[in-house]
């Protein structure tokens, strides 16, 4: 199995009360605190679950929330808060 960033594609997205979860096509599961994504943290459950996978799972898009995540970036620790300069 190729665990490279180029093969970091998600097949499933879900949430618990504190985390964004991804199931990657290679079987890995990734959990990230919702606190790292203020836009997602502020969203209601219906809006969180209304996402689209793009690029064969490389991206996650929430139309209503105007939020896009790139799965390889998440594996490198690039999140909404450090992408916008909130955390150095």
PDB file of N, CA and C in Angstrom:
ATOM      1  N   UNK A   1       0.844  -1.180   0.000  1.00  0.00           N
ATOM      2  CA  UNK A   1       0.000   0.000   0.000  1.00  0.00           C
ATOM      3  C   UNK A   1       0.889   1.243   0.000  1.00  0.00           C
ATOM      4  N   UNK A   2       0.525   2.230  -0.784  1.00  0.00           N
ATOM      5  CA  UNK A   2       1.262   3.486  -0.894  1.00  0.00           C
ATOM      6  C   UNK A   2       0.706   4.487   0.118  1.00  0.00           C
ATOM      7  N   UNK A   3       1.496   4.823   1.140  1.00  0.00           N
ATOM      8  CA  UNK A   3       1.064   5.754   2.178  1.00  0.00           C
ATOM      9  C   UNK A   3       1.553   7.174   1.929  1.00  0.00           C
ATOM     10  N   UNK A   4       1.948   7.499   0.716  1.00  0.00           N
ATOM     11  CA  UNK A   4       2.469   8.823   0.407  1.00  0.00           C
ATOM     12  C   UNK A   4       1.365   9.874   0.476  1.00  0.00           C
ATOM     13  N   UNK A   5       1.788  11.128   0.555  1.00  0.00           N
ATOM     14  CA  UNK A   5       0.826  12.229   0.570  1.00  0.00           C
ATOM     15  C   UNK A   5       0.026  12.292  -0.725  1.00  0.00           C
ATOM     16  N   UNK A   6       0.626  11.881  -1.829  1.00  0.00           N
ATOM     17  CA  UNK A   6      -0.073  11.903  -3.106  1.00  0.00           C
ATOM     18  C   UNK A   6      -1.230  10.915  -3.141  1.00  0.00           C
ATOM     19  N   UNK A   7      -1.210   9.933  -2.260  1.00  0.00           N
ATOM     20  CA  UNK A   7      -2.274   8.943  -2.201  1.00  0.00           C
ATOM     21  C   UNK A   7      -3.179   9.184  -0.997  1.00  0.00           C
ATOM     22  N   UNK A   8      -3.096  10.343  -0.388  1.00  0.00           N
ATOM     23  CA  UNK A   8      -3.892  10.670   0.793  1.00  0.00           C
ATOM     24  C   UNK A   8      -5.275  11.141   0.352  1.00  0.00           C
ATOM     25  N   UNK A   9      -6.141  10.191   0.119  1.00  0.00           N
ATOM     26  CA  UNK A   9      -7.499  10.491  -0.330  1.00  0.00           C
ATOM     27  C   UNK A   9      -8.488   9.951   0.694  1.00  0.00           C
ATOM     28  N   UNK A  10      -9.530  10.713   0.931  1.00  0.00           N
ATOM     29  CA  UNK A  10     -10.525  10.281   1.898  1.00  0.00           C
ATOM     30  C   UNK A  10     -11.711   9.638   1.192  1.00  0.00           C
ATOM     31  N   UNK A  11     -12.321   8.695   1.883  1.00  0.00           N
ATOM     32  CA  UNK A  11     -13.529   8.070   1.352  1.00  0.00           C
ATOM     33  C   UNK A  11     -14.736   8.325   2.247  1.00  0.00           C
ATOM     34  N   UNK A  12     -14.497   8.794   3.472  1.00  0.00           N
ATOM     35  CA  UNK A  12     -15.591   9.037   4.411  1.00  0.00           C
ATOM     36  C   UNK A  12     -15.190  10.155   5.368  1.00  0.00           C
ATOM     37  N   UNK A  13     -16.142  11.017   5.681  1.00  0.00           N
ATOM     38  CA  UNK A  13     -15.953  12.116   6.623  1.00  0.00           C
ATOM     39  C   UNK A  13     -17.058  12.011   7.662  1.00  0.00           C
ATOM     40  N   UNK A  14     -16.704  12.161   8.930  1.00  0.00           N
ATOM     41  CA  UNK A  14     -17.720  12.211   9.974  1.00  0.00           C
ATOM     42  C   UNK A  14     -17.208  13.033  11.138  1.00  0.00           C
ATOM     43  N   UNK A  15     -18.099  13.313  12.062  1.00  0.00           N
ATOM     44  CA  UNK A  15     -17.802  14.196  13.183  1.00  0.00           C
ATOM     45  C   UNK A  15     -18.295  13.575  14.479  1.00  0.00           C
ATOM     46  N   UNK A  16     -17.562  13.836  15.570  1.00  0.00           N
ATOM     47  CA  UNK A  16     -18.118  13.626  16.889  1.00  0.00           C
ATOM     48  C   UNK A  16     -18.195  15.013  17.527  1.00  0.00           C
ATOM     49  N   UNK A  17     -18.460  15.101  18.785  1.00  0.00           N
ATOM     50  CA  UNK A  17     -18.670  16.423  19.387  1.00  0.00           C
ATOM     51  C   UNK A  17     -17.413  17.296  19.367  1.00  0.00           C
ATOM     52  N   UNK A  18     -16.247  16.689  19.261  1.00  0.00           N
ATOM     53  CA  UNK A  18     -15.008  17.459  19.340  1.00  0.00           C
ATOM     54  C   UNK A  18     -14.088  17.347  18.131  1.00  0.00           C
ATOM     55  N   UNK A  19     -14.354  16.398  17.217  1.00  0.00           N
ATOM     56  CA  UNK A  19     -13.373  16.081  16.180  1.00  0.00           C
ATOM     57  C   UNK A  19     -13.977  15.930  14.793  1.00  0.00           C
ATOM     58  N   UNK A  20     -13.143  16.228  13.814  1.00  0.00           N
ATOM     59  CA  UNK A  20     -13.369  15.886  12.410  1.00  0.00           C
ATOM     60  C   UNK A  20     -12.631  14.572  12.187  1.00  0.00           C
ATOM     61  N   UNK A  21     -13.295  13.591  11.609  1.00  0.00           N
ATOM     62  CA  UNK A  21     -12.704  12.281  11.336  1.00  0.00           C
ATOM     63  C   UNK A  21     -12.696  12.019   9.838  1.00  0.00           C
ATOM     64  N   UNK A  22     -11.623  11.403   9.354  1.00  0.00           N
ATOM     65  CA  UNK A  22     -11.522  10.997   7.964  1.00  0.00           C
ATOM     66  C   UNK A  22     -11.117   9.535   7.911  1.00  0.00           C
ATOM     67  N   UNK A  23     -11.737   8.799   7.014  1.00  0.00           N
ATOM     68  CA  UNK A  23     -11.290   7.448   6.689  1.00  0.00           C
ATOM     69  C   UNK A  23     -10.640   7.542   5.319  1.00  0.00           C
ATOM     70  N   UNK A  24      -9.344   7.278   5.263  1.00  0.00           N
ATOM     71  CA  UNK A  24      -8.613   7.371   4.006  1.00  0.00           C
ATOM     72  C   UNK A  24      -8.735   6.071   3.227  1.00  0.00           C
ATOM     73  N   UNK A  25      -8.549   6.164   1.914  1.00  0.00           N
ATOM     74  CA  UNK A  25      -8.717   4.991   1.050  1.00  0.00           C
ATOM     75  C   UNK A  25      -7.722   3.885   1.363  1.00  0.00           C
ATOM     76  N   UNK A  26      -6.594   4.231   1.998  1.00  0.00           N
ATOM     77  CA  UNK A  26      -5.610   3.204   2.341  1.00  0.00           C
ATOM     78  C   UNK A  26      -5.854   2.594   3.719  1.00  0.00           C
ATOM     79  N   UNK A  27      -6.976   2.952   4.358  1.00  0.00           N
ATOM     80  CA  UNK A  27      -7.346   2.363   5.636  1.00  0.00           C
ATOM     81  C   UNK A  27      -7.003   3.197   6.855  1.00  0.00           C
ATOM     82  N   UNK A  28      -6.165   4.218   6.680  1.00  0.00           N
ATOM     83  CA  UNK A  28      -5.844   5.077   7.822  1.00  0.00           C
ATOM     84  C   UNK A  28      -7.057   5.888   8.233  1.00  0.00           C
ATOM     85  N   UNK A  29      -7.153   6.189   9.541  1.00  0.00           N
ATOM     86  CA  UNK A  29      -8.156   7.106  10.056  1.00  0.00           C
ATOM     87  C   UNK A  29      -7.429   8.298  10.656  1.00  0.00           C
ATOM     88  N   UNK A  30      -7.953   9.468  10.372  1.00  0.00           N
ATOM     89  CA  UNK A  30      -7.355  10.700  10.858  1.00  0.00           C
ATOM     90  C   UNK A  30      -8.396  11.446  11.667  1.00  0.00           C
ATOM     91  N   UNK A  31      -8.024  11.868  12.849  1.00  0.00           N
ATOM     92  CA  UNK A  31      -8.890  12.653  13.716  1.00  0.00           C
ATOM     93  C   UNK A  31      -8.217  13.987  13.980  1.00  0.00           C
ATOM     94  N   UNK A  32      -8.962  15.071  13.789  1.00  0.00           N
ATOM     95  CA  UNK A  32      -8.442  16.417  14.021  1.00  0.00           C
ATOM     96  C   UNK A  32      -9.446  17.188  14.872  1.00  0.00           C
ATOM     97  N   UNK A  33      -8.982  17.918  15.875  1.00  0.00           N
ATOM     98  CA  UNK A  33      -9.905  18.689  16.708  1.00  0.00           C
ATOM     99  C   UNK A  33     -10.668  19.729  15.886  1.00  0.00           C
ATOM    100  N   UNK A  34     -11.973  19.813  16.111  1.00  0.00           N
ATOM    101  CA  UNK A  34     -12.769  20.829  15.422  1.00  0.00           C
ATOM    102  C   UNK A  34     -12.299  22.238  15.774  1.00  0.00           C
ATOM    103  N   UNK A  35     -11.665  22.393  16.917  1.00  0.00           N
ATOM    104  CA  UNK A  35     -11.139  23.701  17.306  1.00  0.00           C
ATOM    105  C   UNK A  35     -10.124  24.227  16.287  1.00  0.00           C
ATOM    106  N   UNK A  36      -9.517  23.337  15.510  1.00  0.00           N
ATOM    107  CA  UNK A  36      -8.575  23.754  14.464  1.00  0.00           C
ATOM    108  C   UNK A  36      -9.284  24.313  13.235  1.00  0.00           C
ATOM    109  N   UNK A  37     -10.605  24.180  13.188  1.00  0.00           N
ATOM    110  CA  UNK A  37     -11.404  24.596  12.038  1.00  0.00           C
ATOM    111  C   UNK A  37     -12.583  25.432  12.525  1.00  0.00           C
ATOM    112  N   UNK A  38     -12.360  26.711  12.843  1.00  0.00           N
ATOM    113  CA  UNK A  38     -13.436  27.541  13.404  1.00  0.00           C
ATOM    114  C   UNK A  38     -14.714  27.546  12.565  1.00  0.00           C
ATOM    115  N   UNK A  39     -14.590  27.498  11.255  1.00  0.00           N
ATOM    116  CA  UNK A  39     -15.777  27.481  10.397  1.00  0.00           C
ATOM    117  C   UNK A  39     -16.597  26.226  10.644  1.00  0.00           C
ATOM    118  N   UNK A  40     -15.933  25.086  10.732  1.00  0.00           N
ATOM    119  CA  UNK A  40     -16.639  23.832  10.989  1.00  0.00           C
ATOM    120  C   UNK A  40     -17.147  23.772  12.421  1.00  0.00           C
ATOM    121  N   UNK A  41     -16.384  24.283  13.361  1.00  0.00           N
ATOM    122  CA  UNK A  41     -16.788  24.282  14.761  1.00  0.00           C
ATOM    123  C   UNK A  41     -18.081  25.054  14.966  1.00  0.00           C
ATOM    124  N   UNK A  42     -18.257  26.142  14.233  1.00  0.00           N
ATOM    125  CA  UNK A  42     -19.441  26.988  14.375  1.00  0.00           C
ATOM    126  C   UNK A  42     -20.653  26.455  13.608  1.00  0.00           C
ATOM    127  N   UNK A  43     -20.460  25.463  12.760  1.00  0.00           N
ATOM    128  CA  UNK A  43     -21.538  24.959  11.899  1.00  0.00           C
ATOM    129  C   UNK A  43     -22.444  23.984  12.650  1.00  0.00           C
ATOM    130  N   UNK A  44     -23.677  23.883  12.158  1.00  0.00           N
ATOM    131  CA  UNK A  44     -24.584  22.896  12.739  1.00  0.00           C
ATOM    132  C   UNK A  44     -24.353  21.534  12.091  1.00  0.00           C
ATOM    133  N   UNK A  45     -24.920  20.515  12.704  1.00  0.00           N
ATOM    134  CA  UNK A  45     -24.687  19.142  12.252  1.00  0.00           C
ATOM    135  C   UNK A  45     -25.122  18.926  10.802  1.00  0.00           C
ATOM    136  N   UNK A  46     -26.257  19.503  10.434  1.00  0.00           N
ATOM    137  CA  UNK A  46     -26.754  19.347   9.061  1.00  0.00           C
ATOM    138  C   UNK A  46     -25.759  19.918   8.048  1.00  0.00           C
ATOM    139  N   UNK A  47     -25.227  21.105   8.339  1.00  0.00           N
ATOM    140  CA  UNK A  47     -24.268  21.720   7.426  1.00  0.00           C
ATOM    141  C   UNK A  47     -22.954  20.945   7.382  1.00  0.00           C
ATOM    142  N   UNK A  48     -22.518  20.411   8.522  1.00  0.00           N
ATOM    143  CA  UNK A  48     -21.289  19.611   8.545  1.00  0.00           C
ATOM    144  C   UNK A  48     -21.407  18.384   7.657  1.00  0.00           C
ATOM    145  N   UNK A  49     -22.567  17.769   7.674  1.00  0.00           N
ATOM    146  CA  UNK A  49     -22.759  16.539   6.908  1.00  0.00           C
ATOM    147  C   UNK A  49     -23.091  16.783   5.443  1.00  0.00           C
ATOM    148  N   UNK A  50     -23.191  18.031   5.048  1.00  0.00           N
ATOM    149  CA  UNK A  50     -23.480  18.388   3.665  1.00  0.00           C
ATOM    150  C   UNK A  50     -22.178  18.795   2.961  1.00  0.00           C
ATOM    151  N   UNK A  51     -21.343  17.801   2.685  1.00  0.00           N
ATOM    152  CA  UNK A  51     -20.044  18.029   2.055  1.00  0.00           C
ATOM    153  C   UNK A  51     -19.952  17.217   0.767  1.00  0.00           C
ATOM    154  N   UNK A  52     -18.986  17.575  -0.052  1.00  0.00           N
ATOM    155  CA  UNK A  52     -18.677  16.827  -1.275  1.00  0.00           C
ATOM    156  C   UNK A  52     -17.195  16.489  -1.270  1.00  0.00           C
ATOM    157  N   UNK A  53     -16.870  15.300  -1.748  1.00  0.00           N
ATOM    158  CA  UNK A  53     -15.472  14.935  -1.954  1.00  0.00           C
ATOM    159  C   UNK A  53     -15.090  15.343  -3.377  1.00  0.00           C
ATOM    160  N   UNK A  54     -13.913  15.916  -3.527  1.00  0.00           N
ATOM    161  CA  UNK A  54     -13.457  16.337  -4.852  1.00  0.00           C
ATOM    162  C   UNK A  54     -12.096  15.712  -5.127  1.00  0.00           C
ATOM    163  N   UNK A  55     -11.729  15.673  -6.392  1.00  0.00           N
ATOM    164  CA  UNK A  55     -10.433  15.134  -6.784  1.00  0.00           C
ATOM    165  C   UNK A  55     -10.227  13.693  -6.372  1.00  0.00           C
ATOM    166  N   UNK A  56     -11.291  12.916  -6.423  1.00  0.00           N
ATOM    167  CA  UNK A  56     -11.186  11.519  -6.033  1.00  0.00           C
ATOM    168  C   UNK A  56     -10.945  11.314  -4.546  1.00  0.00           C
ATOM    169  N   UNK A  57     -11.259  12.334  -3.739  1.00  0.00           N
ATOM    170  CA  UNK A  57     -11.078  12.254  -2.296  1.00  0.00           C
ATOM    171  C   UNK A  57      -9.916  13.091  -1.775  1.00  0.00           C
ATOM    172  N   UNK A  58      -9.219  13.798  -2.668  1.00  0.00           N
ATOM    173  CA  UNK A  58      -8.137  14.680  -2.224  1.00  0.00           C
ATOM    174  C   UNK A  58      -8.659  15.915  -1.500  1.00  0.00           C
ATOM    175  N   UNK A  59      -9.875  16.319  -1.839  1.00  0.00           N
ATOM    176  CA  UNK A  59     -10.452  17.515  -1.242  1.00  0.00           C
ATOM    177  C   UNK A  59     -11.803  17.246  -0.635  1.00  0.00           C
ATOM    178  N   UNK A  60     -12.166  18.106   0.325  1.00  0.00           N
ATOM    179  CA  UNK A  60     -13.490  18.074   0.949  1.00  0.00           C
ATOM    180  C   UNK A  60     -14.039  19.489   0.844  1.00  0.00           C
ATOM    181  N   UNK A  61     -15.266  19.605   0.343  1.00  0.00           N
ATOM    182  CA  UNK A  61     -15.862  20.921   0.107  1.00  0.00           C
ATOM    183  C   UNK A  61     -17.222  21.009   0.773  1.00  0.00           C
ATOM    184  N   UNK A  62     -17.443  22.117   1.502  1.00  0.00           N
ATOM    185  CA  UNK A  62     -18.737  22.444   2.092  1.00  0.00           C
ATOM    186  C   UNK A  62     -19.229  23.704   1.398  1.00  0.00           C
ATOM    187  N   UNK A  63     -20.133  23.550   0.462  1.00  0.00           N
ATOM    188  CA  UNK A  63     -20.647  24.679  -0.326  1.00  0.00           C
ATOM    189  C   UNK A  63     -21.245  25.762   0.568  1.00  0.00           C
ATOM    190  N   UNK A  64     -22.177  25.380   1.431  1.00  0.00           N
ATOM    191  CA  UNK A  64     -22.880  26.358   2.265  1.00  0.00           C
ATOM    192  C   UNK A  64     -21.937  27.071   3.229  1.00  0.00           C
ATOM    193  N   UNK A  65     -20.911  26.373   3.688  1.00  0.00           N
ATOM    194  CA  UNK A  65     -19.970  26.957   4.647  1.00  0.00           C
ATOM    195  C   UNK A  65     -18.806  27.676   3.964  1.00  0.00           C
ATOM    196  N   UNK A  66     -18.701  27.543   2.640  1.00  0.00           N
ATOM    197  CA  UNK A  66     -17.589  28.105   1.874  1.00  0.00           C
ATOM    198  C   UNK A  66     -16.256  27.661   2.474  1.00  0.00           C
ATOM    199  N   UNK A  67     -16.153  26.353   2.707  1.00  0.00           N
ATOM    200  CA  UNK A  67     -14.957  25.775   3.320  1.00  0.00           C
ATOM    201  C   UNK A  67     -14.435  24.647   2.445  1.00  0.00           C
ATOM    202  N   UNK A  68     -13.132  24.620   2.249  1.00  0.00           N
ATOM    203  CA  UNK A  68     -12.468  23.572   1.480  1.00  0.00           C
ATOM    204  C   UNK A  68     -11.259  23.095   2.263  1.00  0.00           C
ATOM    205  N   UNK A  69     -11.092  21.785   2.327  1.00  0.00           N
ATOM    206  CA  UNK A  69      -9.916  21.192   2.962  1.00  0.00           C
ATOM    207  C   UNK A  69      -9.232  20.283   1.955  1.00  0.00           C
ATOM    208  N   UNK A  70      -7.917  20.285   1.999  1.00  0.00           N
ATOM    209  CA  UNK A  70      -7.098  19.456   1.120  1.00  0.00           C
ATOM    210  C   UNK A  70      -6.471  18.381   2.003  1.00  0.00           C
ATOM    211  N   UNK A  71      -6.835  17.134   1.775  1.00  0.00           N
ATOM    212  CA  UNK A  71      -6.454  16.033   2.657  1.00  0.00           C
ATOM    213  C   UNK A  71      -4.941  15.929   2.861  1.00  0.00           C
ATOM    214  N   UNK A  72      -4.099  16.002   1.827  1.00  0.00           N
ATOM    215  CA  UNK A  72      -2.656  15.949   2.093  1.00  0.00           C
ATOM    216  C   UNK A  72      -2.185  17.041   3.060  1.00  0.00           C
ATOM    217  N   UNK A  73      -2.769  18.232   2.980  1.00  0.00           N
ATOM    218  CA  UNK A  73      -2.406  19.293   3.929  1.00  0.00           C
ATOM    219  C   UNK A  73      -2.753  18.895   5.357  1.00  0.00           C
ATOM    220  N   UNK A  74      -3.899  18.245   5.547  1.00  0.00           N
ATOM    221  CA  UNK A  74      -4.295  17.833   6.885  1.00  0.00           C
ATOM    222  C   UNK A  74      -3.285  16.858   7.477  1.00  0.00           C
ATOM    223  N   UNK A  75      -2.761  15.976   6.648  1.00  0.00           N
ATOM    224  CA  UNK A  75      -1.751  15.036   7.122  1.00  0.00           C
ATOM    225  C   UNK A  75      -0.436  15.733   7.486  1.00  0.00           C
ATOM    226  N   UNK A  76      -0.213  16.911   6.922  1.00  0.00           N
ATOM    227  CA  UNK A  76       0.991  17.687   7.233  1.00  0.00           C
ATOM    228  C   UNK A  76       0.746  18.686   8.361  1.00  0.00           C
ATOM    229  N   UNK A  77      -0.469  18.708   8.909  1.00  0.00           N
ATOM    230  CA  UNK A  77      -0.777  19.616  10.009  1.00  0.00           C
ATOM    231  C   UNK A  77      -1.224  20.994   9.589  1.00  0.00           C
ATOM    232  N   UNK A  78      -1.538  21.172   8.327  1.00  0.00           N
ATOM    233  CA  UNK A  78      -2.017  22.475   7.847  1.00  0.00           C
ATOM    234  C   UNK A  78      -3.534  22.499   8.003  1.00  0.00           C
ATOM    235  N   UNK A  79      -4.007  23.385   8.879  1.00  0.00           N
ATOM    236  CA  UNK A  79      -5.438  23.478   9.170  1.00  0.00           C
ATOM    237  C   UNK A  79      -5.911  24.908   8.970  1.00  0.00           C
ATOM    238  N   UNK A  80      -7.193  25.131   9.170  1.00  0.00           N
ATOM    239  CA  UNK A  80      -7.760  26.465   8.970  1.00  0.00           C
ATOM    240  C   UNK A  80      -7.099  27.494   9.875  1.00  0.00           C
ATOM    241  N   UNK A  81      -6.826  27.145  11.120  1.00  0.00           N
ATOM    242  CA  UNK A  81      -6.291  28.153  12.030  1.00  0.00           C
ATOM    243  C   UNK A  81      -4.859  28.534  11.716  1.00  0.00           C
ATOM    244  N   UNK A  82      -4.018  27.582  11.323  1.00  0.00           N
ATOM    245  CA  UNK A  82      -2.643  28.005  10.995  1.00  0.00           C
ATOM    246  C   UNK A  82      -2.539  28.495   9.568  1.00  0.00           C
ATOM    247  N   UNK A  83      -3.465  28.110   8.699  1.00  0.00           N
ATOM    248  CA  UNK A  83      -3.484  28.601   7.320  1.00  0.00           C
ATOM    249  C   UNK A  83      -3.830  30.077   7.282  1.00  0.00           C
ATOM    250  N   UNK A  84      -4.668  30.541   8.220  1.00  0.00           N
ATOM    251  CA  UNK A  84      -5.085  31.948   8.253  1.00  0.00           C
ATOM    252  C   UNK A  84      -4.252  32.786   9.215  1.00  0.00           C
ATOM    253  N   UNK A  85      -3.185  32.193   9.754  1.00  0.00           N
ATOM    254  CA  UNK A  85      -2.293  32.957  10.611  1.00  0.00           C
ATOM    255  C   UNK A  85      -2.756  33.092  12.048  1.00  0.00           C
ATOM    256  N   UNK A  86      -3.741  32.314  12.454  1.00  0.00           N
ATOM    257  CA  UNK A  86      -4.213  32.413  13.830  1.00  0.00           C
ATOM    258  C   UNK A  86      -3.216  31.759  14.776  1.00  0.00           C
ATOM    259  N   UNK A  87      -2.546  30.700  14.296  1.00  0.00           N
ATOM    260  CA  UNK A  87      -1.509  30.043  15.092  1.00  0.00           C
ATOM    261  C   UNK A  87      -0.237  30.002  14.243  1.00  0.00           C
ATOM    262  N   UNK A  88       0.858  30.348  14.850  1.00  0.00           N
ATOM    263  CA  UNK A  88       2.138  30.361  14.129  1.00  0.00           C
ATOM    264  C   UNK A  88       2.673  28.958  13.975  1.00  0.00           C
TER     265      UNK A  88
END
